[in-house]
Structures are given as C-alpha cells and as structure tokens.
PDB file of N, CA and C in Angstrom:
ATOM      1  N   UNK M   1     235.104  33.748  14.555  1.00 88.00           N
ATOM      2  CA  UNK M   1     234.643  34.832  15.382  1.00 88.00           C
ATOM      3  C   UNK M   1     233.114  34.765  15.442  1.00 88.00           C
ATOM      4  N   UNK M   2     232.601  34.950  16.662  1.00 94.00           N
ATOM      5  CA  UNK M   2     230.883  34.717  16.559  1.00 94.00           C
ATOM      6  C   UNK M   2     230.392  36.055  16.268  1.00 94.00           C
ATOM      7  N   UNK M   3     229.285  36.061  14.977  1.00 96.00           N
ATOM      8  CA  UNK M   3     228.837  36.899  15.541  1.00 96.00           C
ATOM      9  C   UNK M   3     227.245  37.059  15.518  1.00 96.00           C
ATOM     10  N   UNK M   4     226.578  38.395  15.422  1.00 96.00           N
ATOM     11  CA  UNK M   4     225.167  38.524  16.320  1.00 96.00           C
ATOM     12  C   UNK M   4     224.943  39.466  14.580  1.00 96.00           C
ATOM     13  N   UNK M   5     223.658  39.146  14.618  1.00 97.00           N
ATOM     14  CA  UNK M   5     222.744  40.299  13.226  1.00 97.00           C
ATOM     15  C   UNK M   5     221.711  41.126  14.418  1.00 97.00           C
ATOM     16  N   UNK M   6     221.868  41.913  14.337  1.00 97.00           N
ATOM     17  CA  UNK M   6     220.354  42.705  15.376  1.00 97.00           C
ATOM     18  C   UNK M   6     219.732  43.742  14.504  1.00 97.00           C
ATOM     19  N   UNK M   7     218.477  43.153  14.444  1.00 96.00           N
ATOM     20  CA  UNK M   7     217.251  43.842  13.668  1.00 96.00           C
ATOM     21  C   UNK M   7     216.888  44.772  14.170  1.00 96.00           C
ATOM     22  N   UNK M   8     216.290  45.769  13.741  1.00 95.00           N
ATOM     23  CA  UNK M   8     215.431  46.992  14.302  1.00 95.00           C
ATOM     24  C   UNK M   8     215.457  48.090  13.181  1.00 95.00           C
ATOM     25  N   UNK M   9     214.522  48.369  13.366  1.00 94.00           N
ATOM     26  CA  UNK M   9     214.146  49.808  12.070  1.00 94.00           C
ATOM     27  C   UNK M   9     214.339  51.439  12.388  1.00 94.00           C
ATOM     28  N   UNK M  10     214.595  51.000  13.847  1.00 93.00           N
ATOM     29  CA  UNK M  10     215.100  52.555  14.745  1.00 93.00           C
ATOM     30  C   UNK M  10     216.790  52.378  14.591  1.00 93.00           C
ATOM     31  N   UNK M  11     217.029  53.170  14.030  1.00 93.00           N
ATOM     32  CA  UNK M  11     219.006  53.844  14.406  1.00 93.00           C
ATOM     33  C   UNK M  11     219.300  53.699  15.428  1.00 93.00           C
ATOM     34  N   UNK M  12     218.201  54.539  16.290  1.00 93.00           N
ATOM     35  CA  UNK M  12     218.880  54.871  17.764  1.00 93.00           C
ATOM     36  C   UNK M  12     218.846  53.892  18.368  1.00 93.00           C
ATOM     37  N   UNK M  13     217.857  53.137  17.894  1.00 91.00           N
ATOM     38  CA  UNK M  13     217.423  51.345  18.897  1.00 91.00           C
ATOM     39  C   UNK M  13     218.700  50.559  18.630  1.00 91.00           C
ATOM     40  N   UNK M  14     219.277  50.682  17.085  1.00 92.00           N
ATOM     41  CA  UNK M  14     220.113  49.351  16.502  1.00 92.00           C
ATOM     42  C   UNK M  14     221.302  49.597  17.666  1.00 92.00           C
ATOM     43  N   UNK M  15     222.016  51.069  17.597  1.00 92.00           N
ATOM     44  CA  UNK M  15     222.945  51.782  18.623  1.00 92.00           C
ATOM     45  C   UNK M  15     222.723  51.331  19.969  1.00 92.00           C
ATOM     46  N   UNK M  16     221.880  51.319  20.429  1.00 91.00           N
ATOM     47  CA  UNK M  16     221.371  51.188  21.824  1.00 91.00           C
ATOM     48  C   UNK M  16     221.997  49.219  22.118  1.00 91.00           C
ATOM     49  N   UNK M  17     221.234  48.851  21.082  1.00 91.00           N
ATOM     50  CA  UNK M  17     221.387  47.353  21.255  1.00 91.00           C
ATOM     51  C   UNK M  17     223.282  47.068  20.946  1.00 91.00           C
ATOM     52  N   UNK M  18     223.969  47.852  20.126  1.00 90.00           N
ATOM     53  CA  UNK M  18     225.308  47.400  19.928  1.00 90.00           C
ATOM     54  C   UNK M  18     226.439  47.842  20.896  1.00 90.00           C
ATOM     55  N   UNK M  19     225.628  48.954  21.695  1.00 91.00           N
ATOM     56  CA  UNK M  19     226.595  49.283  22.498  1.00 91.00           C
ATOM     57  C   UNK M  19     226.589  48.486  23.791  1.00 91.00           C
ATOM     58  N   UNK M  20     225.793  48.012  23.541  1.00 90.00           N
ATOM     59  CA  UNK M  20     225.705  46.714  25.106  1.00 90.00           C
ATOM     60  C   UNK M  20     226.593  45.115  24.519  1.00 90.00           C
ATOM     61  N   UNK M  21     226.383  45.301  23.563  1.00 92.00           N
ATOM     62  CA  UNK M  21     227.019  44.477  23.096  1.00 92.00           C
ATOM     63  C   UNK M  21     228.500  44.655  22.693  1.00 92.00           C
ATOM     64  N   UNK M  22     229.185  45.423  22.494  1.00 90.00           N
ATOM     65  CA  UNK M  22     230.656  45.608  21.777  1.00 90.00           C
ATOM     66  C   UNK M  22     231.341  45.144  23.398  1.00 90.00           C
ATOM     67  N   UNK M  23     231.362  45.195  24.949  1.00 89.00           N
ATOM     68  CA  UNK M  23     231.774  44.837  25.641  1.00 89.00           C
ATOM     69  C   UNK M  23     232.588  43.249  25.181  1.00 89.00           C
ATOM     70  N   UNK M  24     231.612  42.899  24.540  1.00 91.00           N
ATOM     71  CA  UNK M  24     232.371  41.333  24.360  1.00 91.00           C
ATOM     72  C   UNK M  24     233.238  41.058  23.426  1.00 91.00           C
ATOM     73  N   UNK M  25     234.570  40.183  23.707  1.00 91.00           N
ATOM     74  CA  UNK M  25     235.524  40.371  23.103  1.00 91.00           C
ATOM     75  C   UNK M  25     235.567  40.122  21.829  1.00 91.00           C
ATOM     76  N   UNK M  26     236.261  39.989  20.694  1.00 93.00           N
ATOM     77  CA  UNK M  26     236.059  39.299  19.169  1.00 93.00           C
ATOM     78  C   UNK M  26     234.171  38.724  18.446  1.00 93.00           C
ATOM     79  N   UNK M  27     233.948  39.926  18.806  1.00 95.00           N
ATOM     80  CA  UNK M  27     232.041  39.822  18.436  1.00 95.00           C
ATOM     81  C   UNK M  27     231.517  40.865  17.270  1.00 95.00           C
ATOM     82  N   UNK M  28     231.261  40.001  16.392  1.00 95.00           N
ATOM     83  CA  UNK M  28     231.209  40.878  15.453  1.00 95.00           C
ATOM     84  C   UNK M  28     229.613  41.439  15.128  1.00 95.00           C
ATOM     85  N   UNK M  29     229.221  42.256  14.952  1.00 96.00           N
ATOM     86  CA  UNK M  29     228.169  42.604  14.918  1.00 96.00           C
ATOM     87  C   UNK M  29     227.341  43.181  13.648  1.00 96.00           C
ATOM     88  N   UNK M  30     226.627  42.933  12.945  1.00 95.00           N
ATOM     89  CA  UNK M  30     226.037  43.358  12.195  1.00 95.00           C
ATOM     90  C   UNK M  30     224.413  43.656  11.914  1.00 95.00           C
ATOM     91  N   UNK M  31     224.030  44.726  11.074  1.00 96.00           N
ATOM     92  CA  UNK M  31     222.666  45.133  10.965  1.00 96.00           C
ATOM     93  C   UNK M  31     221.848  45.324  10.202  1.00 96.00           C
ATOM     94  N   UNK M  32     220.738  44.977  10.223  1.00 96.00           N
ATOM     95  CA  UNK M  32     219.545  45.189   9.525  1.00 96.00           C
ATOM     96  C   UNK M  32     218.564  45.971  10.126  1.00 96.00           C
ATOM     97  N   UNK M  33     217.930  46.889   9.292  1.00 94.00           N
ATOM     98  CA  UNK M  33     216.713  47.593   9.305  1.00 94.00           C
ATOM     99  C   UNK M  33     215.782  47.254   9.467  1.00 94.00           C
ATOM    100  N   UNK M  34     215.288  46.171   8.858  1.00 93.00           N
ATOM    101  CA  UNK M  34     213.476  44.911   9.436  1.00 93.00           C
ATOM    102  C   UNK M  34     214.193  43.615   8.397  1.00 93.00           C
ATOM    103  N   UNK M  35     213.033  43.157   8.626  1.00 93.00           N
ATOM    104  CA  UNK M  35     213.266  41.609   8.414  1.00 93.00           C
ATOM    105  C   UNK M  35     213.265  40.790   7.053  1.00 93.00           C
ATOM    106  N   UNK M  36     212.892  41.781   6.069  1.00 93.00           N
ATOM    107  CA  UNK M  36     213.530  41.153   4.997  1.00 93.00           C
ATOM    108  C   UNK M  36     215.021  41.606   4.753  1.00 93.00           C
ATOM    109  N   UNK M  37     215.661  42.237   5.033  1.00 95.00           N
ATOM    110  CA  UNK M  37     216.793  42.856   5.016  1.00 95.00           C
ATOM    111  C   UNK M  37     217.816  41.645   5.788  1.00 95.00           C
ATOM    112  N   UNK M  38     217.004  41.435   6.976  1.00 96.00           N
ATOM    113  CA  UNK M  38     217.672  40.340   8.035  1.00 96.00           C
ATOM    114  C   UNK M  38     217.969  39.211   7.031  1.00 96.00           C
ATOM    115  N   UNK M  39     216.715  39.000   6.876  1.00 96.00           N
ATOM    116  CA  UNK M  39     217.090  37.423   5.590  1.00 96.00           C
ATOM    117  C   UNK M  39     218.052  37.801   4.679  1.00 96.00           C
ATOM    118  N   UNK M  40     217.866  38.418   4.455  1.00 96.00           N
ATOM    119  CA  UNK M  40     219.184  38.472   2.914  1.00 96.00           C
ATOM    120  C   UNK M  40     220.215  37.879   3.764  1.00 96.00           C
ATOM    121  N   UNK M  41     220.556  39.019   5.233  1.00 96.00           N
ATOM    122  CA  UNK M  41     221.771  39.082   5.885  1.00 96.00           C
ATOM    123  C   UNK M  41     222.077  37.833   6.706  1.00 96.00           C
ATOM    124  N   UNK M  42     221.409  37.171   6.483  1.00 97.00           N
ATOM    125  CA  UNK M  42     221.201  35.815   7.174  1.00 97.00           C
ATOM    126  C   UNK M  42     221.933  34.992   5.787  1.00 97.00           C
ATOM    127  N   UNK M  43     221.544  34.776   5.321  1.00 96.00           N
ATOM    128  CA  UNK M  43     221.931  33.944   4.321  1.00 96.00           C
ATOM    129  C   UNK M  43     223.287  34.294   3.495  1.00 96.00           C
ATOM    130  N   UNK M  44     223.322  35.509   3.992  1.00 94.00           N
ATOM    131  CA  UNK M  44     224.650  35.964   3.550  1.00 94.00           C
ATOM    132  C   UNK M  44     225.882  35.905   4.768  1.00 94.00           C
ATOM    133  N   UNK M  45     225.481  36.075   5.764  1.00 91.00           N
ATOM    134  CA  UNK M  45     226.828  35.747   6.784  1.00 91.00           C
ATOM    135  C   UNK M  45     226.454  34.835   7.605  1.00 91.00           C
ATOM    136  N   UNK M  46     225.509  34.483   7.730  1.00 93.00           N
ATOM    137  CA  UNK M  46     225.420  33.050   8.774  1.00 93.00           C
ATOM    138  C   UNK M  46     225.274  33.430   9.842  1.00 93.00           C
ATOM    139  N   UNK M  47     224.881  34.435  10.523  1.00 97.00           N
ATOM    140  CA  UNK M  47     225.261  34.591  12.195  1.00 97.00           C
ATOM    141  C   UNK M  47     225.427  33.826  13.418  1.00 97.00           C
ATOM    142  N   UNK M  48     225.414  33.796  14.471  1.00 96.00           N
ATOM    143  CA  UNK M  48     225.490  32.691  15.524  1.00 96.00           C
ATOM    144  C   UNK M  48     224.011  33.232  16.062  1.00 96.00           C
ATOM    145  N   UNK M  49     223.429  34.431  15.578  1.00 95.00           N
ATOM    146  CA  UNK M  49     222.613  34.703  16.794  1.00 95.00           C
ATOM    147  C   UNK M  49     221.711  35.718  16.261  1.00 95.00           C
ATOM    148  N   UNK M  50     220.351  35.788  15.895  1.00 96.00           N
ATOM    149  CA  UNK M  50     219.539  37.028  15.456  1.00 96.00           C
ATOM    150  C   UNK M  50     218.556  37.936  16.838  1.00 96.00           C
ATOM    151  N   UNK M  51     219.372  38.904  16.920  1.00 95.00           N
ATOM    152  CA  UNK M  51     218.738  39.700  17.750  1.00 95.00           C
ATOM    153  C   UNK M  51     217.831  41.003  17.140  1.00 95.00           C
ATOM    154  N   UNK M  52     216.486  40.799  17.525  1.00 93.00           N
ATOM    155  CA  UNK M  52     215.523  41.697  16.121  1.00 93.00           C
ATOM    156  C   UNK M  52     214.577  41.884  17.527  1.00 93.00           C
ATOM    157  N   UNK M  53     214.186  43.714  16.654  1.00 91.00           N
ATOM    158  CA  UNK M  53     212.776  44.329  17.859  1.00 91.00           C
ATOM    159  C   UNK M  53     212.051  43.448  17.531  1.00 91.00           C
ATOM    160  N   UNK M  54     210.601  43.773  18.267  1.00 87.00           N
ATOM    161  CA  UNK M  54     209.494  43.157  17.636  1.00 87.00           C
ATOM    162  C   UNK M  54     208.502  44.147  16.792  1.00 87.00           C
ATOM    163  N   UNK M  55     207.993  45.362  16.839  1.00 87.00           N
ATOM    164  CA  UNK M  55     207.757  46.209  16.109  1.00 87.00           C
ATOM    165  C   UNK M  55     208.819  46.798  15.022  1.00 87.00           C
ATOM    166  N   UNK M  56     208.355  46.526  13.724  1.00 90.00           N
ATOM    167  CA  UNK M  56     208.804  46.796  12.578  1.00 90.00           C
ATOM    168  C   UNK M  56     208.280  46.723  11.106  1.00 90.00           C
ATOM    169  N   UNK M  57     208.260  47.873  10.238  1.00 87.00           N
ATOM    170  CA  UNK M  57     206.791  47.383   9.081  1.00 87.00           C
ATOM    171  C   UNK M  57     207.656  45.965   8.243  1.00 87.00           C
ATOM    172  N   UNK M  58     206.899  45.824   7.353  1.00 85.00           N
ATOM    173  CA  UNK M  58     206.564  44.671   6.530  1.00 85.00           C
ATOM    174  C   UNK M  58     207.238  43.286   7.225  1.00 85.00           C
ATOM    175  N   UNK M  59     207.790  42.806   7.659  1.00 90.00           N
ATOM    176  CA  UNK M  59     207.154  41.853   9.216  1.00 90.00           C
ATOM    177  C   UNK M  59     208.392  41.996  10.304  1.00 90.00           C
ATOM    178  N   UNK M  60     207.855  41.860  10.814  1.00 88.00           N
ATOM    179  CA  UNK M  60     207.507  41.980  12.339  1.00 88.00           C
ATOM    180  C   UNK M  60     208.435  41.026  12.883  1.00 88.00           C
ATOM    181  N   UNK M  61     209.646  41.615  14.286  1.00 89.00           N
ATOM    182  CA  UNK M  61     210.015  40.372  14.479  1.00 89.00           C
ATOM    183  C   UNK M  61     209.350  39.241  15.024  1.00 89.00           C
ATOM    184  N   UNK M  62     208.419  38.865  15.286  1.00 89.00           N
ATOM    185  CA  UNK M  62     207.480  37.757  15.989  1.00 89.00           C
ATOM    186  C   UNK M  62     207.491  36.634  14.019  1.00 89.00           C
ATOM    187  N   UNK M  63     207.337  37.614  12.904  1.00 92.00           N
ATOM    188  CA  UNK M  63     207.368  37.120  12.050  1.00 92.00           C
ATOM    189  C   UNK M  63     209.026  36.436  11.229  1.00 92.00           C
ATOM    190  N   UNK M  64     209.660  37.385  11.427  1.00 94.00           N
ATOM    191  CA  UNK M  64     211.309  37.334  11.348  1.00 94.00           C
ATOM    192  C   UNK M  64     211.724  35.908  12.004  1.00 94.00           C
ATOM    193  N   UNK M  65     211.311  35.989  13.431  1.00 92.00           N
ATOM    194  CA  UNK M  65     211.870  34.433  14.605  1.00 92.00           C
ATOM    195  C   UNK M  65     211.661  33.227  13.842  1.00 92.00           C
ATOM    196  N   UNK M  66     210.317  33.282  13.289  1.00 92.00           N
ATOM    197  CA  UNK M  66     209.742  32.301  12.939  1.00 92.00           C
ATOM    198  C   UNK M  66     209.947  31.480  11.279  1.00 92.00           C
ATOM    199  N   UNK M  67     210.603  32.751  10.624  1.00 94.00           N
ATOM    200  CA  UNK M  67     210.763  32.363   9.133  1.00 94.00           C
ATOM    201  C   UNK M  67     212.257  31.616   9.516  1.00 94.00           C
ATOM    202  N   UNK M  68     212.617  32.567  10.364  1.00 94.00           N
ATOM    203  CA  UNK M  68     214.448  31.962  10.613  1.00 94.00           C
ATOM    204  C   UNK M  68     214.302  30.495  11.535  1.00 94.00           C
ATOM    205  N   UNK M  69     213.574  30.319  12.131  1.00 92.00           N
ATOM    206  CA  UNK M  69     213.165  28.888  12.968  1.00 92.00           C
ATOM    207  C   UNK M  69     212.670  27.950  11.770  1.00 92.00           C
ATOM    208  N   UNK M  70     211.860  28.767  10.588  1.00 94.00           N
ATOM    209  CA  UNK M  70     211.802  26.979   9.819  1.00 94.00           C
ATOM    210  C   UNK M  70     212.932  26.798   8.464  1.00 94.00           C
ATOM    211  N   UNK M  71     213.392  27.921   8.189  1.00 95.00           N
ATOM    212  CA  UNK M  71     214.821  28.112   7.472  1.00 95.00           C
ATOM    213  C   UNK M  71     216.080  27.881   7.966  1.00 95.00           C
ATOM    214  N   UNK M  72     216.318  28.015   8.881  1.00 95.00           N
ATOM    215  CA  UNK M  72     217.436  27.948  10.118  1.00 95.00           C
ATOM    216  C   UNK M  72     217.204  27.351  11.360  1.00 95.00           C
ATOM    217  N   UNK M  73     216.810  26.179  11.120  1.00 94.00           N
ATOM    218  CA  UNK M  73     216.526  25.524  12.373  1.00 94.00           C
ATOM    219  C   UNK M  73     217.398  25.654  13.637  1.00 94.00           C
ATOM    220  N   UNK M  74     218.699  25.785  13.270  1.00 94.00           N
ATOM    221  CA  UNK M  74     219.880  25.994  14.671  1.00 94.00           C
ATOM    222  C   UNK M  74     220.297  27.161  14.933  1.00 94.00           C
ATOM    223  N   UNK M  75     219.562  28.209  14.479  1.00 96.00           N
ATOM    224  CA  UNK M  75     220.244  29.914  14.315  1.00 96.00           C
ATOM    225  C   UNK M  75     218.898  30.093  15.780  1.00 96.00           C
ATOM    226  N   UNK M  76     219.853  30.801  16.786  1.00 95.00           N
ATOM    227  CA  UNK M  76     218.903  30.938  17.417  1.00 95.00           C
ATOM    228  C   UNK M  76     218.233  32.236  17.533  1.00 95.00           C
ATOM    229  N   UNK M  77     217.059  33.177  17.655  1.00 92.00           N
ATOM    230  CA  UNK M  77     216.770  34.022  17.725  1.00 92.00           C
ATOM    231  C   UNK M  77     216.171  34.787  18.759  1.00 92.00           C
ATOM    232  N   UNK M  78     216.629  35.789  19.502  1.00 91.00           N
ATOM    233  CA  UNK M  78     216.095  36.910  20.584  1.00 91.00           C
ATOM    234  C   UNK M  78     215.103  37.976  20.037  1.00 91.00           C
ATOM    235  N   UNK M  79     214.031  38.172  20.645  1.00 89.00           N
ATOM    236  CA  UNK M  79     213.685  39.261  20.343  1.00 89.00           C
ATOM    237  C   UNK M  79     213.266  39.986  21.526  1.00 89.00           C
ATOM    238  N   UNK M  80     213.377  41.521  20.953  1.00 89.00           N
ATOM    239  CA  UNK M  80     213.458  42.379  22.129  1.00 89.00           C
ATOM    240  C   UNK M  80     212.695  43.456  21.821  1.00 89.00           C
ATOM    241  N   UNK M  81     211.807  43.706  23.005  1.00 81.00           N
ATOM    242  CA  UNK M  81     210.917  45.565  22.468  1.00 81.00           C
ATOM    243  C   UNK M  81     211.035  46.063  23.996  1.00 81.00           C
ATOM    244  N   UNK M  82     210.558  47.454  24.006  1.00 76.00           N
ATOM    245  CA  UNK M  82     210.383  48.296  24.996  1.00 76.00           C
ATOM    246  C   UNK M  82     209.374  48.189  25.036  1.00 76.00           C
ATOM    247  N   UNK M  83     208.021  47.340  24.921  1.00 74.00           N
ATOM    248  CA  UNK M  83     206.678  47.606  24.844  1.00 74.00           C
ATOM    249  C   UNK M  83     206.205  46.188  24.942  1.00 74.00           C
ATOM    250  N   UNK M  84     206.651  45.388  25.825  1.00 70.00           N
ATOM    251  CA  UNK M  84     206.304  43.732  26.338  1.00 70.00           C
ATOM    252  C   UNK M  84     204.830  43.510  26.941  1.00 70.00           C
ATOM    253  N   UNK M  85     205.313  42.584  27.045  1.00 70.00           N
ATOM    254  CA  UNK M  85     203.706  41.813  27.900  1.00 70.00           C
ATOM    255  C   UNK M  85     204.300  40.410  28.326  1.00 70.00           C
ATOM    256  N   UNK M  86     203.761  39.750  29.606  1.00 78.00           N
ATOM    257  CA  UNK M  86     203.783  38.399  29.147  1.00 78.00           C
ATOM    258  C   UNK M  86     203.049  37.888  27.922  1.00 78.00           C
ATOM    259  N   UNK M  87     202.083  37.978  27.829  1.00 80.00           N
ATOM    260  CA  UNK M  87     201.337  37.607  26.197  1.00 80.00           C
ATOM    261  C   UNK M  87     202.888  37.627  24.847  1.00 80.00           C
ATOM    262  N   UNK M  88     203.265  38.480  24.899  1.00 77.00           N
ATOM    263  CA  UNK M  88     204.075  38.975  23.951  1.00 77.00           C
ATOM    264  C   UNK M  88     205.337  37.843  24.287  1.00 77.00           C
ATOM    265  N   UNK M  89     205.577  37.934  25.114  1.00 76.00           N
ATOM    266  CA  UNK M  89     206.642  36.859  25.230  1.00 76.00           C
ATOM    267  C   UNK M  89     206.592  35.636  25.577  1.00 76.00           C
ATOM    268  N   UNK M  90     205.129  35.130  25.242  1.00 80.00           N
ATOM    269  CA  UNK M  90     204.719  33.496  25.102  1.00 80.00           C
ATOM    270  C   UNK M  90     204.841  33.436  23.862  1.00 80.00           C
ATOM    271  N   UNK M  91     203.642  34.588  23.068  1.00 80.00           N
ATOM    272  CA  UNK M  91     203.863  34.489  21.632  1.00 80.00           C
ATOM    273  C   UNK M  91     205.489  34.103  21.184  1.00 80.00           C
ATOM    274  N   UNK M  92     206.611  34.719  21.585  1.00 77.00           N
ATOM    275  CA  UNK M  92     207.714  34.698  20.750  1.00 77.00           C
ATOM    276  C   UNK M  92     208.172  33.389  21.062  1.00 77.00           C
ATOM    277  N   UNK M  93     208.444  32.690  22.638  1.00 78.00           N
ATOM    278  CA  UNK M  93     208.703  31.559  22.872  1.00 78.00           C
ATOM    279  C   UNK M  93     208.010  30.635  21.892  1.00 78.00           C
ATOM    280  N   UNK M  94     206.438  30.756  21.379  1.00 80.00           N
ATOM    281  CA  UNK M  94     205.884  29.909  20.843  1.00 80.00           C
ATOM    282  C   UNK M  94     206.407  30.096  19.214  1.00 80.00           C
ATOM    283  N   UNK M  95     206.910  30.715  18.763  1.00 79.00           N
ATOM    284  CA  UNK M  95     207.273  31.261  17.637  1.00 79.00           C
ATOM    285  C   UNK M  95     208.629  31.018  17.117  1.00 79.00           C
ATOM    286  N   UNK M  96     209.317  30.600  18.038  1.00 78.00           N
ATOM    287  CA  UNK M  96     210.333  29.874  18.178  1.00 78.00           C
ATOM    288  C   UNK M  96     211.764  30.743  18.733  1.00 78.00           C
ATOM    289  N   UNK M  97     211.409  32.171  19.219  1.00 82.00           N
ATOM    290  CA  UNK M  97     212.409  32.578  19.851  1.00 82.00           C
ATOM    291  C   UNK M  97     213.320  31.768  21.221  1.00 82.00           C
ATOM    292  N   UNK M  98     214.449  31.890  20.838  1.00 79.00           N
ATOM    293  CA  UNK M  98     215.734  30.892  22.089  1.00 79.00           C
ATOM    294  C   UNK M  98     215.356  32.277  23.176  1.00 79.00           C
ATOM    295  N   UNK M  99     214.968  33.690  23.411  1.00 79.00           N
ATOM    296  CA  UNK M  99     215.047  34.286  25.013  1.00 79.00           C
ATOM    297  C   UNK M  99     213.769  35.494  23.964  1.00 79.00           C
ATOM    298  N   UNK M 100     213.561  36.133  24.882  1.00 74.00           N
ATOM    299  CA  UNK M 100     212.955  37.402  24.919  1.00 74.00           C
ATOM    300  C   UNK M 100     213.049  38.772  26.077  1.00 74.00           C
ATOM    301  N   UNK M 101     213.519  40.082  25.557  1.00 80.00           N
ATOM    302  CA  UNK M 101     213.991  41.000  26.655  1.00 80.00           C
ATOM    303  C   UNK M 101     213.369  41.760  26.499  1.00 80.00           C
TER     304      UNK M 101
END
C-alpha cells in the first residue's frame, strides 16, 4: 500500500492537506508535526512520498527536503506553503524537492 508522511506544525494545515488526499484509493497517510519528528517517521515507515510545509520551528521544510535527499536519495519530497514566491520554489527545487505547491 503506498503511502505519503505530510509534515506541518499546524493541525488545521496537516487536516487540510489529508483531506485532499484520502480521495485516493488504499493510501495510507501519516503525520508529523516538523521535521525532526518526520525523520524518526521516515525511518520508521519508509514512505513513498514526504509531503512537509515549509514554515516550521527547529527546521524548516526547505531543511527537512534536503536531509531526506542526502539520507533517502529515492524518497521523493513535496513541499508546500500558503506563503510562496518563485524564489521559494527554486530554493526547494534546488534543495532537492521532486514538486512544490
């Protein structure tokens, strides 16, 4: 069964992001609060897919993409904020995010 870890330190954000997601069939979904939390949860279920905000204290997903890009070279990672830029989403491409929303 594939499934997705999605980061964020907001409740209402993690909700927001899973309910767009449960549409898809046999997808399992799981969560973390920020990004050391992610790592644990990374290493503990393997995901197919890390979907993490980019504002969040002690790091940041721009920092999160990038620990999981040289630890997890094939795990691919999205990151997503309500508060973009192009700037912001070169940074993440360069950082090693697979999309940015």
């Amino acid at each position: 069964m594939p499934s997705i870890l999605v980061v964020d330190d907001d409740s209402v954000d993690r909700e927001l992001a899973s309910r767009c997601l449960r549409s898809i069939p046999d997808l399992e979904i799981r969560y973390a609060s920020d990004g050391t939390q992610a790592i644990e949860e990374i290493a503990r279920m393997q995901p197919d897919l890390v979907l993490t905000d980019l504002r969040m204290p002690q790091m940041d997903g721009l920092q999160l993409v990038e620990k999981v890009k040289e630890d997890y070279p094939q795990l691919p990672g999205a990151l997503m904020t309500a508060r973009g830029s192009e700037q912001i989403a070169v940074q993440a491409l360069a950082a090693g995010a697979a999309s940015y929303v």
